[in-house]
Amino acid sequence: MSDMKPVASVGELLERYAAGQRDFDGINLSRGDLRSARLWHVRLRQALLCRARLAQASLMGGDLSFADLKFGDLRQTQLHTAQLAGADLRFADLRGARLWRTCLRGANLRGSRLEEALLQGTVLQGADLRGADLRHVNLRFTNLEGAFFDQRTRFPPDFDPDWAGMQLSISTSSSGDSGDPSTSVFKRVNGSERSGQGLELLTP
């Protein structure tokens, strides 16, 4: 990508992809319209896709590690087997997204909407799920070890975040919404209680 002319538009990206290019690391297509685009195994590491429209796009097997997808529209986007480690998905709309066997290790999903997303076999270790909506999601076989949640995180009925190895975040900031896990106190839930009783302080 560094030896090529920067991509200036969605149309140019699609043309280059059709011609065989797969590496678009660091591209800036914020607010771009990629709805229903078919971009299998594309590289978009550290891409700037804030507020991009990716609904029903197919990015199967793609590498979007550390990409900025804040406020993105990813409804029913196909991302199975994709790499999204460290991606910024704050307040993204992922309703109905296909995320099975996707790596979201350390991703920021704060405030995201994940209702009815497919997360079987998905890796969410260390991900920030504070304020995320996970209702109507099958979390069986999903790796949530060390993922952060708070009282605003919405889980499916009968889901036990303690059993999944998740960590409760209690904000220490005055606003209560700093967006940075390092500014919060993390506690592991003990049993079904989420109050201060029986909770163990963890080092962020």
mmCIF file of N, CA, C and O in Angstrom, residues 96-194:
data_model
loop_
_atom_site.group_PDB
_atom_site.id
_atom_site.type_symbol
_atom_site.label_atom_id
_atom_site.label_comp_id
_atom_site.label_asym_id
_atom_site.label_seq_id
_atom_site.Cartn_x
_atom_site.Cartn_y
_atom_site.Cartn_z
ATOM 1 N N GLY A 96 -27.410 -8.511 13.693
ATOM 2 C CA GLY A 96 -27.491 -9.552 12.676
ATOM 3 C C GLY A 96 -26.191 -9.837 11.952
ATOM 4 O O GLY A 96 -26.176 -10.605 10.989
ATOM 5 N N ALA A 97 -25.085 -9.249 12.406
ATOM 6 C CA ALA A 97 -23.797 -9.487 11.731
ATOM 7 C C ALA A 97 -23.361 -10.937 11.898
ATOM 8 O O ALA A 97 -23.611 -11.568 12.931
ATOM 9 N N ARG A 98 -22.706 -11.476 10.891
ATOM 10 C CA ARG A 98 -22.177 -12.845 10.929
ATOM 11 C C ARG A 98 -20.734 -12.762 11.403
ATOM 12 O O ARG A 98 -19.853 -12.354 10.653
ATOM 13 N N LEU A 99 -20.534 -13.157 12.660
ATOM 14 C CA LEU A 99 -19.221 -13.004 13.281
ATOM 15 C C LEU A 99 -18.684 -14.332 13.796
ATOM 16 O O LEU A 99 -17.834 -14.350 14.673
ATOM 17 N N TRP A 100 -19.154 -15.434 13.256
ATOM 18 C CA TRP A 100 -18.671 -16.692 13.791
ATOM 19 C C TRP A 100 -17.196 -16.918 13.438
ATOM 20 O O TRP A 100 -16.739 -16.610 12.362
ATOM 21 N N ARG A 101 -16.475 -17.407 14.444
ATOM 22 C CA ARG A 101 -15.030 -17.663 14.357
ATOM 23 C C ARG A 101 -14.256 -16.395 13.971
ATOM 24 O O ARG A 101 -13.199 -16.459 13.337
ATOM 25 N N THR A 102 -14.774 -15.252 14.350
ATOM 26 C CA THR A 102 -14.090 -13.975 14.120
ATOM 27 C C THR A 102 -13.259 -13.623 15.346
ATOM 28 O O THR A 102 -13.666 -13.871 16.476
ATOM 29 N N CYS A 103 -12.086 -13.025 15.137
ATOM 30 C CA CYS A 103 -11.235 -12.607 16.246
ATOM 31 C C CYS A 103 -11.485 -11.136 16.553
ATOM 32 O O CYS A 103 -11.169 -10.269 15.740
ATOM 33 N N LEU A 104 -12.054 -10.889 17.744
ATOM 34 C CA LEU A 104 -12.297 -9.525 18.220
ATOM 35 C C LEU A 104 -11.535 -9.298 19.517
ATOM 36 O O LEU A 104 -11.955 -8.522 20.373
ATOM 37 N N ARG A 105 -10.409 -9.942 19.648
ATOM 38 C CA ARG A 105 -9.615 -9.830 20.874
ATOM 39 C C ARG A 105 -9.208 -8.366 21.119
ATOM 40 O O ARG A 105 -8.628 -7.714 20.251
ATOM 41 N N GLY A 106 -9.544 -7.850 22.285
ATOM 42 C CA GLY A 106 -9.170 -6.487 22.635
ATOM 43 C C GLY A 106 -9.915 -5.411 21.880
ATOM 44 O O GLY A 106 -9.567 -4.230 21.989
ATOM 45 N N ALA A 107 -10.959 -5.763 21.140
ATOM 46 C CA ALA A 107 -11.715 -4.760 20.385
ATOM 47 C C ALA A 107 -12.554 -3.899 21.325
ATOM 48 O O ALA A 107 -12.977 -4.339 22.397
ATOM 49 N N ASN A 108 -12.803 -2.676 20.923
ATOM 50 C CA ASN A 108 -13.637 -1.763 21.697
ATOM 51 C C ASN A 108 -15.041 -1.772 21.102
ATOM 52 O O ASN A 108 -15.278 -1.187 20.049
ATOM 53 N N LEU A 109 -15.942 -2.456 21.794
ATOM 54 C CA LEU A 109 -17.329 -2.571 21.345
ATOM 55 C C LEU A 109 -18.268 -1.807 22.279
ATOM 56 O O LEU A 109 -19.441 -2.118 22.383
ATOM 57 N N ARG A 110 -17.749 -0.808 22.919
ATOM 58 C CA ARG A 110 -18.531 -0.068 23.893
ATOM 59 C C ARG A 110 -19.743 0.591 23.238
ATOM 60 O O ARG A 110 -19.624 1.301 22.233
ATOM 61 N N GLY A 111 -20.907 0.324 23.792
ATOM 62 C CA GLY A 111 -22.127 0.925 23.278
ATOM 63 C C GLY A 111 -22.598 0.354 21.953
ATOM 64 O O GLY A 111 -23.530 0.893 21.347
ATOM 65 N N SER A 112 -22.008 -0.725 21.497
ATOM 66 C CA SER A 112 -22.390 -1.292 20.202
ATOM 67 C C SER A 112 -23.694 -2.085 20.307
ATOM 68 O O SER A 112 -24.099 -2.518 21.382
ATOM 69 N N ARG A 113 -24.331 -2.276 19.179
ATOM 70 C CA ARG A 113 -25.571 -3.057 19.120
ATOM 71 C C ARG A 113 -25.274 -4.376 18.433
ATOM 72 O O ARG A 113 -24.872 -4.409 17.265
ATOM 73 N N LEU A 114 -25.471 -5.460 19.177
ATOM 74 C CA LEU A 114 -25.138 -6.797 18.678
ATOM 75 C C LEU A 114 -26.340 -7.734 18.704
ATOM 76 O O LEU A 114 -26.169 -8.949 18.609
ATOM 77 N N GLU A 115 -27.542 -7.184 18.811
ATOM 78 C CA GLU A 115 -28.710 -8.047 18.861
ATOM 79 C C GLU A 115 -28.763 -8.965 17.637
ATOM 80 O O GLU A 115 -28.601 -8.536 16.506
ATOM 81 N N GLU A 116 -28.958 -10.247 17.927
ATOM 82 C CA GLU A 116 -29.119 -11.276 16.901
ATOM 83 C C GLU A 116 -27.871 -11.464 16.040
ATOM 84 O O GLU A 116 -27.926 -12.088 14.978
ATOM 85 N N ALA A 117 -26.741 -10.951 16.482
ATOM 86 C CA ALA A 117 -25.484 -11.250 15.788
ATOM 87 C C ALA A 117 -25.112 -12.712 16.029
ATOM 88 O O ALA A 117 -25.471 -13.299 17.051
ATOM 89 N N LEU A 118 -24.398 -13.297 15.099
ATOM 90 C CA LEU A 118 -23.967 -14.693 15.215
ATOM 91 C C LEU A 118 -22.532 -14.698 15.720
ATOM 92 O O LEU A 118 -21.618 -14.266 15.023
ATOM 93 N N LEU A 119 -22.344 -15.194 16.956
ATOM 94 C CA LEU A 119 -21.042 -15.110 17.616
ATOM 95 C C LEU A 119 -20.486 -16.479 17.996
ATOM 96 O O LEU A 119 -19.590 -16.570 18.822
ATOM 97 N N GLN A 120 -20.961 -17.534 17.384
ATOM 98 C CA GLN A 120 -20.456 -18.849 17.725
ATOM 99 C C GLN A 120 -18.974 -18.967 17.364
ATOM 100 O O GLN A 120 -18.564 -18.689 16.235
ATOM 101 N N GLY A 121 -18.175 -19.366 18.348
ATOM 102 C CA GLY A 121 -16.751 -19.543 18.102
ATOM 103 C C GLY A 121 -15.981 -18.242 18.002
ATOM 104 O O GLY A 121 -14.796 -18.242 17.663
ATOM 105 N N THR A 122 -16.621 -17.119 18.328
ATOM 106 C CA THR A 122 -15.965 -15.819 18.245
ATOM 107 C C THR A 122 -15.061 -15.585 19.446
ATOM 108 O O THR A 122 -15.388 -15.968 20.561
ATOM 109 N N VAL A 123 -13.918 -14.956 19.221
ATOM 110 C CA VAL A 123 -12.981 -14.634 20.290
ATOM 111 C C VAL A 123 -13.167 -13.178 20.682
ATOM 112 O O VAL A 123 -12.912 -12.268 19.892
ATOM 113 N N LEU A 124 -13.613 -12.961 21.936
ATOM 114 C CA LEU A 124 -13.821 -11.615 22.459
ATOM 115 C C LEU A 124 -12.992 -11.400 23.722
ATOM 116 O O LEU A 124 -13.339 -10.585 24.574
ATOM 117 N N GLN A 125 -11.882 -12.088 23.835
ATOM 118 C CA GLN A 125 -11.022 -11.954 25.004
ATOM 119 C C GLN A 125 -10.573 -10.499 25.175
ATOM 120 O O GLN A 125 -10.064 -9.880 24.242
ATOM 121 N N GLY A 126 -10.776 -9.955 26.381
ATOM 122 C CA GLY A 126 -10.313 -8.610 26.665
ATOM 123 C C GLY A 126 -11.053 -7.513 25.939
ATOM 124 O O GLY A 126 -10.652 -6.350 26.004
ATOM 125 N N ALA A 127 -12.137 -7.839 25.250
ATOM 126 C CA ALA A 127 -12.901 -6.817 24.531
ATOM 127 C C ALA A 127 -13.679 -5.948 25.521
ATOM 128 O O ALA A 127 -14.014 -6.380 26.626
ATOM 129 N N ASP A 128 -13.960 -4.722 25.136
ATOM 130 C CA ASP A 128 -14.736 -3.795 25.961
ATOM 131 C C ASP A 128 -16.187 -3.859 25.502
ATOM 132 O O ASP A 128 -16.526 -3.373 24.426
ATOM 133 N N LEU A 129 -17.038 -4.459 26.332
ATOM 134 C CA LEU A 129 -18.451 -4.607 26.010
ATOM 135 C C LEU A 129 -19.321 -3.766 26.942
ATOM 136 O O LEU A 129 -20.506 -4.040 27.101
ATOM 137 N N ARG A 130 -18.745 -2.733 27.523
ATOM 138 C CA ARG A 130 -19.532 -1.873 28.399
ATOM 139 C C ARG A 130 -20.620 -1.149 27.605
ATOM 140 O O ARG A 130 -20.345 -0.530 26.576
ATOM 141 N N GLY A 131 -21.845 -1.287 28.076
ATOM 142 C CA GLY A 131 -22.967 -0.632 27.413
ATOM 143 C C GLY A 131 -23.401 -1.314 26.130
ATOM 144 O O GLY A 131 -24.306 -0.815 25.446
ATOM 145 N N ALA A 132 -22.805 -2.437 25.778
ATOM 146 C CA ALA A 132 -23.178 -3.143 24.547
ATOM 147 C C ALA A 132 -24.497 -3.885 24.725
ATOM 148 O O ALA A 132 -24.859 -4.295 25.827
ATOM 149 N N ASP A 133 -25.211 -4.063 23.634
ATOM 150 C CA ASP A 133 -26.493 -4.765 23.656
ATOM 151 C C ASP A 133 -26.316 -6.136 23.021
ATOM 152 O O ASP A 133 -26.121 -6.253 21.811
ATOM 153 N N LEU A 134 -26.349 -7.180 23.857
ATOM 154 C CA LEU A 134 -26.150 -8.557 23.405
ATOM 155 C C LEU A 134 -27.420 -9.386 23.538
ATOM 156 O O LEU A 134 -27.368 -10.615 23.587
ATOM 157 N N ARG A 135 -28.555 -8.727 23.591
ATOM 158 C CA ARG A 135 -29.806 -9.470 23.686
ATOM 159 C C ARG A 135 -30.027 -10.312 22.433
ATOM 160 O O ARG A 135 -29.616 -9.955 21.338
ATOM 161 N N HIS A 136 -30.665 -11.450 22.630
ATOM 162 C CA HIS A 136 -31.011 -12.347 21.521
ATOM 163 C C HIS A 136 -29.766 -12.848 20.783
ATOM 164 O O HIS A 136 -29.792 -13.106 19.571
ATOM 165 N N VAL A 137 -28.655 -12.945 21.525
ATOM 166 C CA VAL A 137 -27.404 -13.456 20.957
ATOM 167 C C VAL A 137 -27.088 -14.795 21.607
ATOM 168 O O VAL A 137 -27.180 -14.947 22.826
ATOM 169 N N ASN A 138 -26.718 -15.770 20.796
ATOM 170 C CA ASN A 138 -26.286 -17.058 21.320
ATOM 171 C C ASN A 138 -24.794 -16.954 21.628
ATOM 172 O O ASN A 138 -23.965 -16.897 20.717
ATOM 173 N N LEU A 139 -24.454 -16.911 22.923
ATOM 174 C CA LEU A 139 -23.057 -16.752 23.340
ATOM 175 C C LEU A 139 -22.391 -18.084 23.651
ATOM 176 O O LEU A 139 -21.279 -18.111 24.171
ATOM 177 N N ARG A 140 -23.040 -19.166 23.315
ATOM 178 C CA ARG A 140 -22.436 -20.467 23.522
ATOM 179 C C ARG A 140 -21.215 -20.605 22.611
ATOM 180 O O ARG A 140 -21.246 -20.235 21.437
ATOM 181 N N PHE A 141 -20.142 -21.111 23.165
ATOM 182 C CA PHE A 141 -18.872 -21.295 22.440
ATOM 183 C C PHE A 141 -18.197 -19.970 22.074
ATOM 184 O O PHE A 141 -17.302 -19.927 21.232
ATOM 185 N N THR A 142 -18.645 -18.874 22.688
ATOM 186 C CA THR A 142 -17.986 -17.585 22.497
ATOM 187 C C THR A 142 -16.966 -17.372 23.606
ATOM 188 O O THR A 142 -17.269 -17.564 24.777
ATOM 189 N N ASN A 143 -15.750 -16.977 23.247
ATOM 190 C CA ASN A 143 -14.689 -16.766 24.237
ATOM 191 C C ASN A 143 -14.764 -15.331 24.740
ATOM 192 O O ASN A 143 -14.383 -14.397 24.039
ATOM 193 N N LEU A 144 -15.235 -15.179 25.991
ATOM 194 C CA LEU A 144 -15.398 -13.860 26.595
ATOM 195 C C LEU A 144 -14.466 -13.664 27.777
ATOM 196 O O LEU A 144 -14.658 -12.736 28.578
ATOM 197 N N GLU A 145 -13.440 -14.477 27.895
ATOM 198 C CA GLU A 145 -12.519 -14.397 29.027
ATOM 199 C C GLU A 145 -11.887 -13.008 29.121
ATOM 200 O O GLU A 145 -11.277 -12.505 28.177
ATOM 201 N N GLY A 146 -12.056 -12.383 30.279
ATOM 202 C CA GLY A 146 -11.440 -11.075 30.505
ATOM 203 C C GLY A 146 -12.132 -9.917 29.819
ATOM 204 O O GLY A 146 -11.651 -8.778 29.909
ATOM 205 N N ALA A 147 -13.252 -10.159 29.137
ATOM 206 C CA ALA A 147 -13.978 -9.054 28.502
ATOM 207 C C ALA A 147 -14.642 -8.189 29.569
ATOM 208 O O ALA A 147 -15.076 -8.683 30.608
ATOM 209 N N PHE A 148 -14.730 -6.896 29.335
ATOM 210 C CA PHE A 148 -15.265 -5.951 30.301
ATOM 211 C C PHE A 148 -16.751 -5.699 30.044
ATOM 212 O O PHE A 148 -17.185 -5.580 28.897
ATOM 213 N N PHE A 149 -17.521 -5.596 31.118
ATOM 214 C CA PHE A 149 -18.924 -5.224 31.010
ATOM 215 C C PHE A 149 -19.276 -4.327 32.185
ATOM 216 O O PHE A 149 -18.512 -4.195 33.145
ATOM 217 N N ASP A 150 -20.430 -3.682 32.102
ATOM 218 C CA ASP A 150 -20.909 -2.874 33.226
ATOM 219 C C ASP A 150 -22.411 -3.079 33.370
ATOM 220 O O ASP A 150 -23.011 -3.915 32.685
ATOM 221 N N GLN A 151 -23.031 -2.299 34.263
ATOM 222 C CA GLN A 151 -24.454 -2.469 34.519
ATOM 223 C C GLN A 151 -25.318 -2.147 33.306
ATOM 224 O O GLN A 151 -26.478 -2.536 33.253
ATOM 225 N N ARG A 152 -24.761 -1.446 32.335
ATOM 226 C CA ARG A 152 -25.538 -1.112 31.131
ATOM 227 C C ARG A 152 -25.454 -2.176 30.057
ATOM 228 O O ARG A 152 -26.211 -2.135 29.088
ATOM 229 N N THR A 153 -24.525 -3.110 30.197
ATOM 230 C CA THR A 153 -24.403 -4.186 29.215
ATOM 231 C C THR A 153 -25.640 -5.072 29.294
ATOM 232 O O THR A 153 -26.043 -5.493 30.372
ATOM 233 N N ARG A 154 -26.222 -5.361 28.166
ATOM 234 C CA ARG A 154 -27.455 -6.145 28.131
ATOM 235 C C ARG A 154 -27.155 -7.530 27.587
ATOM 236 O O ARG A 154 -26.695 -7.679 26.449
ATOM 237 N N PHE A 155 -27.417 -8.531 28.412
ATOM 238 C CA PHE A 155 -27.116 -9.918 28.077
ATOM 239 C C PHE A 155 -28.386 -10.699 27.747
ATOM 240 O O PHE A 155 -29.489 -10.287 28.110
ATOM 241 N N PRO A 156 -28.222 -11.867 27.113
ATOM 242 C CA PRO A 156 -29.378 -12.751 26.916
ATOM 243 C C PRO A 156 -29.877 -13.252 28.265
ATOM 244 O O PRO A 156 -29.133 -13.271 29.253
ATOM 245 N N PRO A 157 -31.132 -13.673 28.338
ATOM 246 C CA PRO A 157 -31.650 -14.223 29.595
ATOM 247 C C PRO A 157 -30.815 -15.401 30.071
ATOM 248 O O PRO A 157 -30.353 -16.221 29.268
ATOM 249 N N ASP A 158 -30.597 -15.455 31.375
ATOM 250 C CA ASP A 158 -29.892 -16.568 32.022
ATOM 251 C C ASP A 158 -28.399 -16.633 31.694
ATOM 252 O O ASP A 158 -27.731 -17.600 32.053
ATOM 253 N N PHE A 159 -27.858 -15.617 31.016
ATOM 254 C CA PHE A 159 -26.412 -15.627 30.761
ATOM 255 C C PHE A 159 -25.675 -15.204 32.026
ATOM 256 O O PHE A 159 -26.053 -14.241 32.693
ATOM 257 N N ASP A 160 -24.593 -15.912 32.346
ATOM 258 C CA ASP A 160 -23.814 -15.651 33.557
ATOM 259 C C ASP A 160 -22.428 -15.136 33.171
ATOM 260 O O ASP A 160 -21.569 -15.914 32.749
ATOM 261 N N PRO A 161 -22.170 -13.833 33.285
ATOM 262 C CA PRO A 161 -20.861 -13.295 32.902
ATOM 263 C C PRO A 161 -19.729 -13.820 33.765
ATOM 264 O O PRO A 161 -18.588 -13.896 33.309
ATOM 265 N N ASP A 162 -20.023 -14.205 35.006
ATOM 266 C CA ASP A 162 -18.996 -14.771 35.868
ATOM 267 C C ASP A 162 -18.527 -16.111 35.320
ATOM 268 O O ASP A 162 -17.327 -16.389 35.243
ATOM 269 N N TRP A 163 -19.457 -16.935 34.956
ATOM 270 C CA TRP A 163 -19.117 -18.244 34.383
ATOM 271 C C TRP A 163 -18.276 -18.068 33.109
ATOM 272 O O TRP A 163 -17.387 -18.863 32.817
ATOM 273 N N ALA A 164 -18.540 -17.000 32.354
ATOM 274 C CA ALA A 164 -17.807 -16.748 31.113
ATOM 275 C C ALA A 164 -16.447 -16.111 31.358
ATOM 276 O O ALA A 164 -15.679 -15.918 30.410
ATOM 277 N N GLY A 165 -16.135 -15.772 32.634
ATOM 278 C CA GLY A 165 -14.834 -15.173 32.941
ATOM 279 C C GLY A 165 -14.735 -13.708 32.617
ATOM 280 O O GLY A 165 -13.633 -13.168 32.456
ATOM 281 N N MET A 166 -15.881 -13.014 32.565
ATOM 282 C CA MET A 166 -15.880 -11.588 32.257
ATOM 283 C C MET A 166 -15.563 -10.762 33.493
ATOM 284 O O MET A 166 -15.580 -11.255 34.618
ATOM 285 N N GLN A 167 -15.269 -9.485 33.281
ATOM 286 C CA GLN A 167 -14.910 -8.591 34.369
ATOM 287 C C GLN A 167 -15.871 -7.410 34.435
ATOM 288 O O GLN A 167 -16.115 -6.749 33.417
ATOM 289 N N LEU A 168 -16.383 -7.166 35.627
ATOM 290 C CA LEU A 168 -17.276 -6.034 35.842
ATOM 291 C C LEU A 168 -16.462 -4.761 35.978
ATOM 292 O O LEU A 168 -15.502 -4.700 36.736
ATOM 293 N N SER A 169 -16.861 -3.737 35.246
ATOM 294 C CA SER A 169 -16.181 -2.447 35.281
ATOM 295 C C SER A 169 -17.007 -1.457 36.070
ATOM 296 O O SER A 169 -18.190 -1.264 35.801
ATOM 297 N N ILE A 170 -16.367 -0.834 37.052
ATOM 298 C CA ILE A 170 -17.013 0.223 37.819
ATOM 299 C C ILE A 170 -16.225 1.497 37.583
ATOM 300 O O ILE A 170 -15.072 1.606 37.995
ATOM 301 N N SER A 171 -16.814 2.453 36.892
ATOM 302 C CA SER A 171 -16.097 3.664 36.515
ATOM 303 C C SER A 171 -15.724 4.468 37.742
ATOM 304 O O SER A 171 -16.500 4.616 38.678
ATOM 305 N N THR A 172 -14.489 4.995 37.709
ATOM 306 C CA THR A 172 -14.037 5.873 38.789
ATOM 307 C C THR A 172 -14.024 7.331 38.362
ATOM 308 O O THR A 172 -13.617 8.200 39.116
ATOM 309 N N SER A 173 -14.449 7.601 37.106
ATOM 310 C CA SER A 173 -14.462 8.987 36.622
ATOM 311 C C SER A 173 -15.734 9.672 37.062
ATOM 312 O O SER A 173 -16.752 9.049 37.339
ATOM 313 N N SER A 174 -15.704 10.992 37.096
ATOM 314 C CA SER A 174 -16.879 11.753 37.526
ATOM 315 C C SER A 174 -18.010 11.632 36.536
ATOM 316 O O SER A 174 -19.175 11.656 36.888
ATOM 317 N N SER A 175 -17.670 11.475 35.250
ATOM 318 C CA SER A 175 -18.710 11.370 34.232
ATOM 319 C C SER A 175 -19.253 9.964 34.152
ATOM 320 O O SER A 175 -20.352 9.737 33.662
ATOM 321 N N GLY A 176 -18.428 8.981 34.559
ATOM 322 C CA GLY A 176 -18.850 7.589 34.465
ATOM 323 C C GLY A 176 -18.816 7.055 33.060
ATOM 324 O O GLY A 176 -19.299 5.976 32.784
ATOM 325 N N ASP A 177 -18.245 7.808 32.111
ATOM 326 C CA ASP A 177 -18.265 7.376 30.718
ATOM 327 C C ASP A 177 -17.030 7.885 30.006
ATOM 328 O O ASP A 177 -17.094 8.567 29.014
ATOM 329 N N SER A 178 -15.865 7.546 30.528
ATOM 330 C CA SER A 178 -14.624 8.060 29.957
ATOM 331 C C SER A 178 -14.226 7.372 28.677
ATOM 332 O O SER A 178 -13.460 7.900 27.888
ATOM 333 N N GLY A 179 -14.730 6.123 28.470
ATOM 334 C CA GLY A 179 -14.393 5.404 27.256
ATOM 335 C C GLY A 179 -13.077 4.674 27.329
ATOM 336 O O GLY A 179 -12.686 4.019 26.384
ATOM 337 N N ASP A 180 -12.353 4.756 28.422
ATOM 338 C CA ASP A 180 -11.052 4.112 28.546
ATOM 339 C C ASP A 180 -11.082 3.132 29.705
ATOM 340 O O ASP A 180 -11.241 3.533 30.847
ATOM 341 N N PRO A 181 -10.930 1.795 29.422
ATOM 342 C CA PRO A 181 -10.983 0.833 30.502
ATOM 343 C C PRO A 181 -9.946 1.087 31.585
ATOM 344 O O PRO A 181 -10.131 0.699 32.734
ATOM 345 N N SER A 182 -8.845 1.748 31.259
ATOM 346 C CA SER A 182 -7.786 1.950 32.239
ATOM 347 C C SER A 182 -8.202 2.916 33.340
ATOM 348 O O SER A 182 -7.552 2.998 34.376
ATOM 349 N N THR A 183 -9.291 3.667 33.132
ATOM 350 C CA THR A 183 -9.740 4.613 34.142
ATOM 351 C C THR A 183 -10.797 4.015 35.054
ATOM 352 O O THR A 183 -11.376 4.707 35.870
ATOM 353 N N SER A 184 -11.094 2.729 34.894
ATOM 354 C CA SER A 184 -12.124 2.089 35.680
ATOM 355 C C SER A 184 -11.519 1.045 36.610
ATOM 356 O O SER A 184 -10.414 0.570 36.403
ATOM 357 N N VAL A 185 -12.264 0.719 37.654
ATOM 358 C CA VAL A 185 -11.894 -0.372 38.541
ATOM 359 C C VAL A 185 -12.618 -1.613 38.056
ATOM 360 O O VAL A 185 -13.829 -1.582 37.840
ATOM 361 N N PHE A 186 -11.892 -2.702 37.850
ATOM 362 C CA PHE A 186 -12.500 -3.918 37.348
ATOM 363 C C PHE A 186 -12.626 -4.937 38.459
ATOM 364 O O PHE A 186 -11.696 -5.149 39.228
ATOM 365 N N LYS A 187 -13.784 -5.560 38.534
ATOM 366 C CA LYS A 187 -14.028 -6.570 39.542
ATOM 367 C C LYS A 187 -14.624 -7.805 38.888
ATOM 368 O O LYS A 187 -15.440 -7.690 37.974
ATOM 369 N N ARG A 188 -14.206 -8.961 39.368
ATOM 370 C CA ARG A 188 -14.793 -10.186 38.845
ATOM 371 C C ARG A 188 -16.043 -10.507 39.648
ATOM 372 O O ARG A 188 -16.034 -10.475 40.863
ATOM 373 N N VAL A 189 -17.111 -10.798 38.935
ATOM 374 C CA VAL A 189 -18.358 -11.115 39.599
ATOM 375 C C VAL A 189 -18.225 -12.450 40.307
ATOM 376 O O VAL A 189 -17.669 -13.400 39.781
ATOM 377 N N ASN A 190 -18.750 -12.521 41.531
ATOM 378 C CA ASN A 190 -18.715 -13.755 42.303
ATOM 379 C C ASN A 190 -20.138 -14.268 42.450
ATOM 380 O O ASN A 190 -20.953 -13.682 43.125
ATOM 381 N N GLY A 191 -20.436 -15.369 41.771
ATOM 382 C CA GLY A 191 -21.786 -15.890 41.782
ATOM 383 C C GLY A 191 -22.707 -14.983 41.003
ATOM 384 O O GLY A 191 -22.342 -14.403 40.003
ATOM 385 N N SER A 192 -23.924 -14.841 41.496
ATOM 386 C CA SER A 192 -24.899 -14.026 40.784
ATOM 387 C C SER A 192 -24.929 -12.588 41.270
ATOM 388 O O SER A 192 -25.641 -11.754 40.730
ATOM 389 N N GLU A 193 -24.137 -12.288 42.327
ATOM 390 C CA GLU A 193 -24.150 -10.935 42.871
ATOM 391 C C GLU A 193 -23.318 -9.991 42.020
ATOM 392 O O GLU A 193 -22.238 -10.339 41.567
ATOM 393 N N ARG A 194 -23.781 -8.743 41.835
ATOM 394 C CA ARG A 194 -23.029 -7.738 41.108
ATOM 395 C C ARG A 194 -22.802 -6.515 41.972
ATOM 396 O O ARG A 194 -22.409 -5.480 41.480
#
